[in-house]
Amino acid sequence: MRGTASRGIMDTMSALKEKLRSDLSAAMKARDELRTRTLRMALTAVTTEEVSGKKARELSDDEIVKVLAREAKKRREAAEAFAQADRAEQAQAERDEGAVLDAYLPAQLSDEELAALVAAAITESGAEGPRAMGQVMKVVNPQVAGKAEGGRVAAEVKRQLTT
């Protein structure tokens, strides 16, 4: 009976989560400490997200990408903080973990691609001036989800609305 129940859970598991688990297993077998540590951390973050809230649930691939993007951002910020504190070894460790996570994230938009999307969103929404930033963000955010950090998008929207 127990085997059937666990198989049912495996059937509903997202493809990305399954890939993270299989890659973790491969990293452990290869004794790759960096990948093992990073993938364990990523899976823990996914599990934490799944059990947060009133009811436990299985995350979709898109939701897992958001969790991984958040974890990658934490690594970049930590690397920056360590670098500013002249702790190069820790900064490099954080950058290395971020690189492992980046492999599971969609490719980031180039500055030119982001500028073109923002320009199209401004035209579509008919926005003018910095006060219309929220209206442009509503249009552009679904298009760039997971492909560009929110701060970077906001900076581009602000730049285009103020020129």
PDB file of N, CA and C in Angstrom, residues 16 19-20 23-24 35 39 65 68 99-106:
ATOM      1  N   LEU A  16      10.994  19.740 -12.991  1.00  0.00           N
ATOM      2  CA  LEU A  16      12.172  20.455 -12.492  1.00  0.00           C
ATOM      3  C   LEU A  16      12.606  19.912 -11.135  1.00  0.00           C
ATOM      4  N   LYS A  19      14.310  16.699 -11.669  1.00  0.00           N
ATOM      5  CA  LYS A  19      15.661  16.920 -12.208  1.00  0.00           C
ATOM      6  C   LYS A  19      16.615  17.335 -11.086  1.00  0.00           C
ATOM      7  N   LEU A  20      16.161  18.215 -10.194  1.00  0.00           N
ATOM      8  CA  LEU A  20      16.994  18.627  -9.055  1.00  0.00           C
ATOM      9  C   LEU A  20      17.370  17.414  -8.208  1.00  0.00           C
ATOM     10  N   ASP A  23      19.816  15.149 -10.135  1.00  0.00           N
ATOM     11  CA  ASP A  23      21.128  15.795 -10.198  1.00  0.00           C
ATOM     12  C   ASP A  23      21.817  15.764  -8.839  1.00  0.00           C
ATOM     13  N   LEU A  24      21.038  15.880  -7.755  1.00  0.00           N
ATOM     14  CA  LEU A  24      21.603  15.772  -6.408  1.00  0.00           C
ATOM     15  C   LEU A  24      22.183  14.383  -6.203  1.00  0.00           C
ATOM     16  N   ARG A  35      28.061  21.054  -5.767  1.00  0.00           N
ATOM     17  CA  ARG A  35      26.737  20.759  -6.330  1.00  0.00           C
ATOM     18  C   ARG A  35      25.833  20.084  -5.299  1.00  0.00           C
ATOM     19  N   LEU A  39      22.436  21.918  -4.301  1.00  0.00           N
ATOM     20  CA  LEU A  39      21.170  21.278  -4.658  1.00  0.00           C
ATOM     21  C   LEU A  39      20.370  20.886  -3.421  1.00  0.00           C
ATOM     22  N   VAL A  65      10.960  27.661 -10.207  1.00  0.00           N
ATOM     23  CA  VAL A  65      11.888  28.612 -10.832  1.00  0.00           C
ATOM     24  C   VAL A  65      11.952  29.892  -9.995  1.00  0.00           C
ATOM     25  N   LEU A  68      14.064  29.177  -6.951  1.00  0.00           N
ATOM     26  CA  LEU A  68      15.477  29.105  -7.326  1.00  0.00           C
ATOM     27  C   LEU A  68      16.038  30.487  -7.659  1.00  0.00           C
ATOM     28  N   ALA A  99      26.204  30.043  -9.457  1.00  0.00           N
ATOM     29  CA  ALA A  99      26.410  29.511 -10.806  1.00  0.00           C
ATOM     30  C   ALA A  99      25.704  28.164 -10.969  1.00  0.00           C
ATOM     31  N   VAL A 100      25.728  27.342  -9.926  1.00  0.00           N
ATOM     32  CA  VAL A 100      25.031  26.054  -9.977  1.00  0.00           C
ATOM     33  C   VAL A 100      23.527  26.297 -10.129  1.00  0.00           C
ATOM     34  N   LEU A 101      22.994  27.237  -9.365  1.00  0.00           N
ATOM     35  CA  LEU A 101      21.561  27.542  -9.431  1.00  0.00           C
ATOM     36  C   LEU A 101      21.172  28.132 -10.786  1.00  0.00           C
ATOM     37  N   ASP A 102      22.045  28.978 -11.336  1.00  0.00           N
ATOM     38  CA  ASP A 102      21.756  29.625 -12.621  1.00  0.00           C
ATOM     39  C   ASP A 102      21.520  28.608 -13.738  1.00  0.00           C
ATOM     40  N   ALA A 103      22.142  27.434 -13.616  1.00  0.00           N
ATOM     41  CA  ALA A 103      21.970  26.396 -14.634  1.00  0.00           C
ATOM     42  C   ALA A 103      20.526  25.898 -14.702  1.00  0.00           C
ATOM     43  N   TYR A 104      19.748  26.095 -13.631  1.00  0.00           N
ATOM     44  CA  TYR A 104      18.360  25.630 -13.587  1.00  0.00           C
ATOM     45  C   TYR A 104      17.369  26.751 -13.894  1.00  0.00           C
ATOM     46  N   LEU A 105      17.868  27.946 -14.120  1.00  0.00           N
ATOM     47  CA  LEU A 105      17.007  29.100 -14.373  1.00  0.00           C
ATOM     48  C   LEU A 105      16.982  29.422 -15.863  1.00  0.00           C
ATOM     49  N   PRO A 106      15.879  30.037 -16.333  1.00  0.00           N
ATOM     50  CA  PRO A 106      15.848  30.437 -17.745  1.00  0.00           C
ATOM     51  C   PRO A 106      16.928  31.478 -18.025  1.00  0.00           C
TER      52      PRO A 106
END
